[in-house]
PDB file of C-alpha atoms in Angstrom:
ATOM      1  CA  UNK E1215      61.417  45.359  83.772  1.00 45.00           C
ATOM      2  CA  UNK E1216      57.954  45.140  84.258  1.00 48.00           C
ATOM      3  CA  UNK E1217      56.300  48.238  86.262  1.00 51.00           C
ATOM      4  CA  UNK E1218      54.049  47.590  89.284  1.00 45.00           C
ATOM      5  CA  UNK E1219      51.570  50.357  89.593  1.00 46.00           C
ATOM      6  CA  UNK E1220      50.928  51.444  93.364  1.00 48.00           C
ATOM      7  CA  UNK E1221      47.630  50.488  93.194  1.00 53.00           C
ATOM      8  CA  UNK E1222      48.389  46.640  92.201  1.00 43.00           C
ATOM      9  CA  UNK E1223      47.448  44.624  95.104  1.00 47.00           C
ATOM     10  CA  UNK E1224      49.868  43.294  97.215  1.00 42.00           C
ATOM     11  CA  UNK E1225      49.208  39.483  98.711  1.00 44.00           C
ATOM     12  CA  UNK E1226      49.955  39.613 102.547  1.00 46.00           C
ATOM     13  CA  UNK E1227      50.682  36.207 103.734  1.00 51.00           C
ATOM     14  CA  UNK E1228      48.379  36.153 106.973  1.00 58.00           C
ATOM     15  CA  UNK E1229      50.540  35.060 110.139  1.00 62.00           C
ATOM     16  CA  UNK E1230      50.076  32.011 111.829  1.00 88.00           C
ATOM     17  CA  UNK E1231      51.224  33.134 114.882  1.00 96.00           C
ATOM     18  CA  UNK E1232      48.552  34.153 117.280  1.00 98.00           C
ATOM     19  CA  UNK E1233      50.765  36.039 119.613  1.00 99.00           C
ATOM     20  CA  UNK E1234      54.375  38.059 120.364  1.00 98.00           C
ATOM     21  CA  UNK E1235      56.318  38.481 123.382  1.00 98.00           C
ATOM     22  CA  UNK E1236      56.422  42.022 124.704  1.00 97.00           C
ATOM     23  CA  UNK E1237      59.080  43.771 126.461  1.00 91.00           C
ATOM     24  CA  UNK E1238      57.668  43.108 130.025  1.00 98.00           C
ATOM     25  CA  UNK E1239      59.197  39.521 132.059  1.00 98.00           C
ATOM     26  CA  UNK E1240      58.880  37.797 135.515  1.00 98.00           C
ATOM     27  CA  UNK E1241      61.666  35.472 136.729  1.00 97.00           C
ATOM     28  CA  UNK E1242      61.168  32.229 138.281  1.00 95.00           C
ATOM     29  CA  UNK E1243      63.709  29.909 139.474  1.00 88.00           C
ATOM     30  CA  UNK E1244      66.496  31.411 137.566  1.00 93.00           C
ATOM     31  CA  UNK E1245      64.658  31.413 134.306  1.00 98.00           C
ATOM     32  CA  UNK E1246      63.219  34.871 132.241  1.00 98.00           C
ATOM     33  CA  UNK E1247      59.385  34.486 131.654  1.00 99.00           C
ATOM     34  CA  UNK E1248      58.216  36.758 128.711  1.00 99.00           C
ATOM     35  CA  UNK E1249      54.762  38.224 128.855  1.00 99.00           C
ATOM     36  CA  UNK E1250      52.618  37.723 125.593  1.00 99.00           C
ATOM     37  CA  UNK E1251      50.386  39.433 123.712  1.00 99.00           C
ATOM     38  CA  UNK E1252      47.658  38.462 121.080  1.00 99.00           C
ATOM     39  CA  UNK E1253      48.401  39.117 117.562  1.00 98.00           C
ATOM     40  CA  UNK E1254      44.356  38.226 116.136  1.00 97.00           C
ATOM     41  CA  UNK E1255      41.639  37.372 117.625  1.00 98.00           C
ATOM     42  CA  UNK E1256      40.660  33.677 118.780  1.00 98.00           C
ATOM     43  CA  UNK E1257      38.279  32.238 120.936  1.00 97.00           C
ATOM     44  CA  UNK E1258      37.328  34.728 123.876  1.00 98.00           C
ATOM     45  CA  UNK E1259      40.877  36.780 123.247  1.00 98.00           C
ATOM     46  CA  UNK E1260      40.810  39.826 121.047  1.00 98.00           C
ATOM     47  CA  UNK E1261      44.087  40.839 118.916  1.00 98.00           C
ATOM     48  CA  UNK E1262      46.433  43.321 121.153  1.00 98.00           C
ATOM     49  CA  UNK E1263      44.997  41.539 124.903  1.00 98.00           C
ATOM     50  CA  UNK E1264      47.955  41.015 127.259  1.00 98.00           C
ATOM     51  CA  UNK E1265      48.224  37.138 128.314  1.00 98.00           C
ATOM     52  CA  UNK E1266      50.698  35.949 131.379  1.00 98.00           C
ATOM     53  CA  UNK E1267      54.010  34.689 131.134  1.00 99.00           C
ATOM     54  CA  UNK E1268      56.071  31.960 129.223  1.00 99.00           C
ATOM     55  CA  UNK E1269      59.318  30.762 129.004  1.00 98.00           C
ATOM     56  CA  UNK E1270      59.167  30.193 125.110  1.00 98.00           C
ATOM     57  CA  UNK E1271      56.777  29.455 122.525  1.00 98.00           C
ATOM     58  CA  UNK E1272      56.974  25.280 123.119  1.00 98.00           C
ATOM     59  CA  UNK E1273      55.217  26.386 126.577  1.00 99.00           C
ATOM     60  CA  UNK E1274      52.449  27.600 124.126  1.00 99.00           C
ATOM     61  CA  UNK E1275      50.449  26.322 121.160  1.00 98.00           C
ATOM     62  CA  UNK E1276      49.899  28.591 117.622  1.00 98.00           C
ATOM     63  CA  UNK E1277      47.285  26.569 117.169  1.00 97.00           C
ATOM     64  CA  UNK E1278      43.457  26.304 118.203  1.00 98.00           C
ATOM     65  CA  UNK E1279      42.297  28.415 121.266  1.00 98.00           C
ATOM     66  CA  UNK E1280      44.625  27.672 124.062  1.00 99.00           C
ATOM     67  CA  UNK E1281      45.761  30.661 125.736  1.00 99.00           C
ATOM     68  CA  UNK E1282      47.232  32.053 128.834  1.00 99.00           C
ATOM     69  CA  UNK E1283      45.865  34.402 130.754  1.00 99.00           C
ATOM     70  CA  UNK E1284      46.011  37.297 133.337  1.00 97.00           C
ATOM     71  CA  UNK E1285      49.635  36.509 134.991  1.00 96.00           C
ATOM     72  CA  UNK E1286      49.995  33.071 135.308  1.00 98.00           C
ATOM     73  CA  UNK E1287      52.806  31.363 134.295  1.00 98.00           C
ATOM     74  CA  UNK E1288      54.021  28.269 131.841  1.00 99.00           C
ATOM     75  CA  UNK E1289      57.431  27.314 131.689  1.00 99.00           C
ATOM     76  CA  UNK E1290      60.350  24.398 132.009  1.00 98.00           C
ATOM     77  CA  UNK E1291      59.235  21.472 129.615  1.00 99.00           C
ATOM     78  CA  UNK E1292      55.523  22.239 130.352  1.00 99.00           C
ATOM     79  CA  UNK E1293      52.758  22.793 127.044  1.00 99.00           C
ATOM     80  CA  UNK E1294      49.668  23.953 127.030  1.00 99.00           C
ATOM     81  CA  UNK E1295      47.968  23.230 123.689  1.00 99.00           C
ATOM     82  CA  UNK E1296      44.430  22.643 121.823  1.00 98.00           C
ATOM     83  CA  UNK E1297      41.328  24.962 123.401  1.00 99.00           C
ATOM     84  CA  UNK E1298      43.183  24.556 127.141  1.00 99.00           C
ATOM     85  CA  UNK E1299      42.885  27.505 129.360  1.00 99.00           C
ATOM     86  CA  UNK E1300      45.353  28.804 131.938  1.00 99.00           C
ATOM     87  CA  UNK E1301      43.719  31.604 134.144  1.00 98.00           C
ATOM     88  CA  UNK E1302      44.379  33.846 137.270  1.00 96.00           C
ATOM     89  CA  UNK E1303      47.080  35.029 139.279  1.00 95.00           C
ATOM     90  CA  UNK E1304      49.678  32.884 141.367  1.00 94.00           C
ATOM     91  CA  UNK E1305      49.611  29.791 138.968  1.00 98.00           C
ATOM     92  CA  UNK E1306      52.332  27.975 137.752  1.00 98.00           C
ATOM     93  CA  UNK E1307      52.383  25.013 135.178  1.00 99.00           C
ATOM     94  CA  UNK E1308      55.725  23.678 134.641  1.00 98.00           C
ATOM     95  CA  UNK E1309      58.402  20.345 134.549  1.00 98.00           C
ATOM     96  CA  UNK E1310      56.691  18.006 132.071  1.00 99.00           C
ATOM     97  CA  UNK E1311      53.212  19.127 132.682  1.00 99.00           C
ATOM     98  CA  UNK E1312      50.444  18.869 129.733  1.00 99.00           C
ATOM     99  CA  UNK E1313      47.250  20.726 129.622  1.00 99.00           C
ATOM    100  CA  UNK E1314      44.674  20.198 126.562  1.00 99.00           C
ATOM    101  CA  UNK E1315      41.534  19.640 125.028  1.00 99.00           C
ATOM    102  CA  UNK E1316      39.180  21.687 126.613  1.00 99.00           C
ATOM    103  CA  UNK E1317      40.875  22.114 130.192  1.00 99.00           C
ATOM    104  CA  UNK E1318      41.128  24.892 132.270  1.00 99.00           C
ATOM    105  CA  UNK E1319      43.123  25.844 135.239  1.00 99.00           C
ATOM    106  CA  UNK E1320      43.173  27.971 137.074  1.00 97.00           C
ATOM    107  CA  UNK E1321      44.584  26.506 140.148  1.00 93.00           C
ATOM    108  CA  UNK E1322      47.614  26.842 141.794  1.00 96.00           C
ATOM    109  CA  UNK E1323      50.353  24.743 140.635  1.00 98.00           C
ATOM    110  CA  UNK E1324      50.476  22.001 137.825  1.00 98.00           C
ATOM    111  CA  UNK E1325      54.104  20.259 137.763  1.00 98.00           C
ATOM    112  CA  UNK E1326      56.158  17.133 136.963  1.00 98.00           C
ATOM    113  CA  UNK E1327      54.330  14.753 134.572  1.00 99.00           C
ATOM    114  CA  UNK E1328      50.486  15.859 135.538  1.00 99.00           C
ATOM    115  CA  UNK E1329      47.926  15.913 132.735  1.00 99.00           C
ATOM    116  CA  UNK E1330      44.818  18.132 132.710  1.00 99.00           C
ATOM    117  CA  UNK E1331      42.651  17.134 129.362  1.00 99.00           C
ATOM    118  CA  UNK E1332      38.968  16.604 128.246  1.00 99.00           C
ATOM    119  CA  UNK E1333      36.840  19.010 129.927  1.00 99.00           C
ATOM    120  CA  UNK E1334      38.427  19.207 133.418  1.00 99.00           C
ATOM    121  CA  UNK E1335      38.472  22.635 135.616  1.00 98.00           C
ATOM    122  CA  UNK E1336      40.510  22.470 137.977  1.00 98.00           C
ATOM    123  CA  UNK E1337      40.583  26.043 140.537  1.00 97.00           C
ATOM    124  CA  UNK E1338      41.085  27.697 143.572  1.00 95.00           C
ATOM    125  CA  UNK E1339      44.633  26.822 145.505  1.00 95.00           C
ATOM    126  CA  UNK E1340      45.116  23.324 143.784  1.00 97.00           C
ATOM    127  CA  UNK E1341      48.178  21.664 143.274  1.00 97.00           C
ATOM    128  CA  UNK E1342      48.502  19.074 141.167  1.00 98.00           C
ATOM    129  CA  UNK E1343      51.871  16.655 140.188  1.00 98.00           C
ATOM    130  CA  UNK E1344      53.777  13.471 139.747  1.00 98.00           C
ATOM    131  CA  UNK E1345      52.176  11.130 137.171  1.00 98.00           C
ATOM    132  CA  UNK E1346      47.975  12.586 138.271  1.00 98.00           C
ATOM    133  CA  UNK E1347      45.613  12.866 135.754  1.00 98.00           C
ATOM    134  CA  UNK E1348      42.138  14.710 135.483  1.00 98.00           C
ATOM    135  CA  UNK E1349      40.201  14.240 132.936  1.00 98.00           C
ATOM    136  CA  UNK E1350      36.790  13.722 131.528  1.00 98.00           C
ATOM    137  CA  UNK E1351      34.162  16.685 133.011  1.00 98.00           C
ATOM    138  CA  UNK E1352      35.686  16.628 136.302  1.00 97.00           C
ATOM    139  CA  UNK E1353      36.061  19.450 138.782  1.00 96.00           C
ATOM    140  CA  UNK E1354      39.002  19.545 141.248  1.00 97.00           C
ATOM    141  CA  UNK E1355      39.158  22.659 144.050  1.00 96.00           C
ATOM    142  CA  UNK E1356      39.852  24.554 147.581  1.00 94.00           C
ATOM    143  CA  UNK E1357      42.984  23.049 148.040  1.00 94.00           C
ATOM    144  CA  UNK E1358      42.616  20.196 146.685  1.00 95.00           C
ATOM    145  CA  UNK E1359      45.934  17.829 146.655  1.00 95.00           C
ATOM    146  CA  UNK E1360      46.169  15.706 143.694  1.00 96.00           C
ATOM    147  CA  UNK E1361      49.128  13.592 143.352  1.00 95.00           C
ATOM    148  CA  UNK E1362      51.436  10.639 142.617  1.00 96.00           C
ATOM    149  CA  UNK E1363      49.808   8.738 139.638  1.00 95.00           C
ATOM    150  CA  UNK E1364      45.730   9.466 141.327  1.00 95.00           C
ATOM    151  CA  UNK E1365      43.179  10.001 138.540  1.00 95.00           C
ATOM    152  CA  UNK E1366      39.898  11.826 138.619  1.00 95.00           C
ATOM    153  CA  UNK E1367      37.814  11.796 135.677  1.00 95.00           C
ATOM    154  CA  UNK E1368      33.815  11.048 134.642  1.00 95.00           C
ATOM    155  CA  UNK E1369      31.765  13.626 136.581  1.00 94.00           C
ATOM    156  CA  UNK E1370      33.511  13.410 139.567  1.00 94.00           C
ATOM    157  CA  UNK E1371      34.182  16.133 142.206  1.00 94.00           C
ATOM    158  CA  UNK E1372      37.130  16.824 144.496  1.00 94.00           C
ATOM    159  CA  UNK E1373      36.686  19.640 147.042  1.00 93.00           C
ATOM    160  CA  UNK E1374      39.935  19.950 149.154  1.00 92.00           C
ATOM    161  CA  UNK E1375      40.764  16.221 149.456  1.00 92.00           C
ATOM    162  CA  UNK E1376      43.920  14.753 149.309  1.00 92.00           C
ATOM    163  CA  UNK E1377      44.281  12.110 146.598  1.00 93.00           C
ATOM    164  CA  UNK E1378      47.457   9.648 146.058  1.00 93.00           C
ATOM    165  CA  UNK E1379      49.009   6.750 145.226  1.00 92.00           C
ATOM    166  CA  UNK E1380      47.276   5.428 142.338  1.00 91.00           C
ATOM    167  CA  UNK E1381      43.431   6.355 143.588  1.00 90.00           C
ATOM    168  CA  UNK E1382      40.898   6.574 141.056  1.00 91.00           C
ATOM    169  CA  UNK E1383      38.475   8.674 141.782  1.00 91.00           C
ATOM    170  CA  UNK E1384      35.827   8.537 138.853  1.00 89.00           C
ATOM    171  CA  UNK E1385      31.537   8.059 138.142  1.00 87.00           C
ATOM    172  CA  UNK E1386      29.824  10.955 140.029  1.00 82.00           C
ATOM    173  CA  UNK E1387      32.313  10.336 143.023  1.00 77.00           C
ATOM    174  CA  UNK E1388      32.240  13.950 145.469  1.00 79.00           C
ATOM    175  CA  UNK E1389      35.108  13.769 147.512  1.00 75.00           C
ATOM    176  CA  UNK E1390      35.689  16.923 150.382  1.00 69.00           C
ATOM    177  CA  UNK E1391      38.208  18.466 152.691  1.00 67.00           C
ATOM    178  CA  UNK E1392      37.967  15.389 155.193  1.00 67.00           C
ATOM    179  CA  UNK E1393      38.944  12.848 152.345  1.00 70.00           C
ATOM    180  CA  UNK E1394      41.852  11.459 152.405  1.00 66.00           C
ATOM    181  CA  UNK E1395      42.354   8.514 149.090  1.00 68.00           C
ATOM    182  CA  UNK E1396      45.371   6.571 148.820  1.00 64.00           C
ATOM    183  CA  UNK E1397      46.315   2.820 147.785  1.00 61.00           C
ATOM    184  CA  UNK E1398      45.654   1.140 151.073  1.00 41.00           C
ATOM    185  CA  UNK E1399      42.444   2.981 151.778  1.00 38.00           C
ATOM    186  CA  UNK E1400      39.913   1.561 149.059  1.00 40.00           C
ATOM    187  CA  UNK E1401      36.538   0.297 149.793  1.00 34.00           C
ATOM    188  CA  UNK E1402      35.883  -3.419 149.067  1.00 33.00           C
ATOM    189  CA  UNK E1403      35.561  -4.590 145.286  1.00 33.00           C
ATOM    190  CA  UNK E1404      31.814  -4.056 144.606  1.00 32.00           C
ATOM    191  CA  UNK E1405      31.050  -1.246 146.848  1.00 33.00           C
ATOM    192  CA  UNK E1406      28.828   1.734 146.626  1.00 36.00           C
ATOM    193  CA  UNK E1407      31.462   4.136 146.749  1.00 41.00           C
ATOM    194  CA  UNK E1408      32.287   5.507 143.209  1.00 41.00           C
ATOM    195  CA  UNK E1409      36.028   4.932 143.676  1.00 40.00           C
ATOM    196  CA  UNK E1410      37.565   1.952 143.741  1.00 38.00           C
ATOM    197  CA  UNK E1411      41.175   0.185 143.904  1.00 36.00           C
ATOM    198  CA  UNK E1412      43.538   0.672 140.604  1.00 41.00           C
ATOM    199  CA  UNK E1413      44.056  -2.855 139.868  1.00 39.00           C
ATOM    200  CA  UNK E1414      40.288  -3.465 139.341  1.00 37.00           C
ATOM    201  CA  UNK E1415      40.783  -1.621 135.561  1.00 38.00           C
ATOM    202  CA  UNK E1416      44.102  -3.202 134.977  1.00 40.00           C
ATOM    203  CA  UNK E1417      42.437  -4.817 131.861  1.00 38.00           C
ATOM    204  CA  UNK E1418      40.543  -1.851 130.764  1.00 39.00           C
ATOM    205  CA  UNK E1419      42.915   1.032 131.095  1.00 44.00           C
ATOM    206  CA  UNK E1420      42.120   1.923 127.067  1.00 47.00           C
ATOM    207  CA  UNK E1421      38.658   2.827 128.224  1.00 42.00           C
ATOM    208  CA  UNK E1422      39.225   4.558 131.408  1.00 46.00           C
ATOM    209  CA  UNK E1423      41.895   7.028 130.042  1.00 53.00           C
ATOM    210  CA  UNK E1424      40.818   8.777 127.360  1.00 56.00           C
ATOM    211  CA  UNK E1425      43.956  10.563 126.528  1.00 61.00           C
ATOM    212  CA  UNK E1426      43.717   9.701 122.674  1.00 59.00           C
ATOM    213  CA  UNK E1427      40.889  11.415 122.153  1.00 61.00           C
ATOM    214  CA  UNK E1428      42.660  14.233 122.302  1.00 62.00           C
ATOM    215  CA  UNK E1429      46.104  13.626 121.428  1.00 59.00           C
ATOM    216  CA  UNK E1430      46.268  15.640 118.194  1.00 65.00           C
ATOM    217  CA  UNK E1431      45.779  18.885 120.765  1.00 67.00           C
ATOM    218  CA  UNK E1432      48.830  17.551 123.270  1.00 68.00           C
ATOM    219  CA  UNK E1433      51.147  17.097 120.388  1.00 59.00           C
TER     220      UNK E1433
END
């Protein structure tokens, strides 16, 4: 048998996990949330920081940046993948709901089939479900409502409005607390306003939904 001295090196295969569950758990809805904790350091998290809560590690990627933070939670089918970000206290993301890319949230509730992708921030009170998507650089806060299968993306801004049906709210489009966007509510065809009826990008949806651009992060 061949003898190993003690000072022979050893090769320690480096982990690719970038976190652990710790003893600590918050229940929701009859399921057991497990708090993490970071195993190395990646992107603005240092090895040994405390993260918030998830059901299991589907809710959470290995890979890239993506993290979640302080005590919110991730949980049910929901994923949270690539360099996404899910901050502060009272949040939820959960059912089928995808955030990736670049996103961060930091809202208030994130649910069903929603998507938050690209370079969306989305914060303060907002809830967000059904089919919505926001995407692209926009910003969506203070209360905002975001829901049925509504999309804000480009450089647009929502600011406590209500947004449903299928609204598009998109370009440099600043929408506040006294907005109110559904299906029967668009402007004319042609109008000034930077939002306009769904059916007017029926032949272009490739190009206003982005969502391939970053589907290596979602997967």
């Amino acid at each position: 048998m061949k003898n190993i001295s003690k000072n022979t090196p050893i090769n320690k295969k480096k982990t690719s996990k970038k976190y652990e569950f710790t003893g600590e758990m918050d229940f929701v809805t009859g399921l057991i949330l497990y708090r993490i904790r970071a195993l190395r350091d990646f992107g603005d998290v240092k090895a040994g920081d405390l993260g918030g809560y998830i059901e299991n590690e589907s809710n959470l990627s290995h890979k890239g940046n993506c993290w979640v933070y302080d005590k919110a939670r991730v949980f049910q089918n929901a994923r949270v993948s690539g360099n996404a970000k899910v901050k502060s206290f009272f949040v939820d993301v959960c059912g089928n709901a995808r955030i990736y890319g670049n996103a961060i949230f930091e809202g208030m509730l994130l649910k069903d089939n929603a998507k938050l992708y690209g370079n969306a921030h989305v914060s303060n009170a907002v809830v967000i479900e059904g089919n919505a998507k926001i995407y692209d650089n926009a910003r969506v806060t203070n209360h905002a409502h975001i829901c049925d299968g509504s999309r804000v993306f480009d450089d647009a801004v929502v600011c406590g409005a209500l947004i449903s049906g299928d609204s598009y709210v998109h370009s440099a489009a600043s929408l506040t607390a006294d907005d109110h966007i559904w299906d029967e509510a668009y402007p004319e065809f042609g109008s000034e306003d930077d939002y306009y009826r769904h059916e007017y990008y029926a032949d272009c949806e490739g190009y206003y939904d982005d969502d391939n651009e970053y589907e290596n992060d979602a997967a």
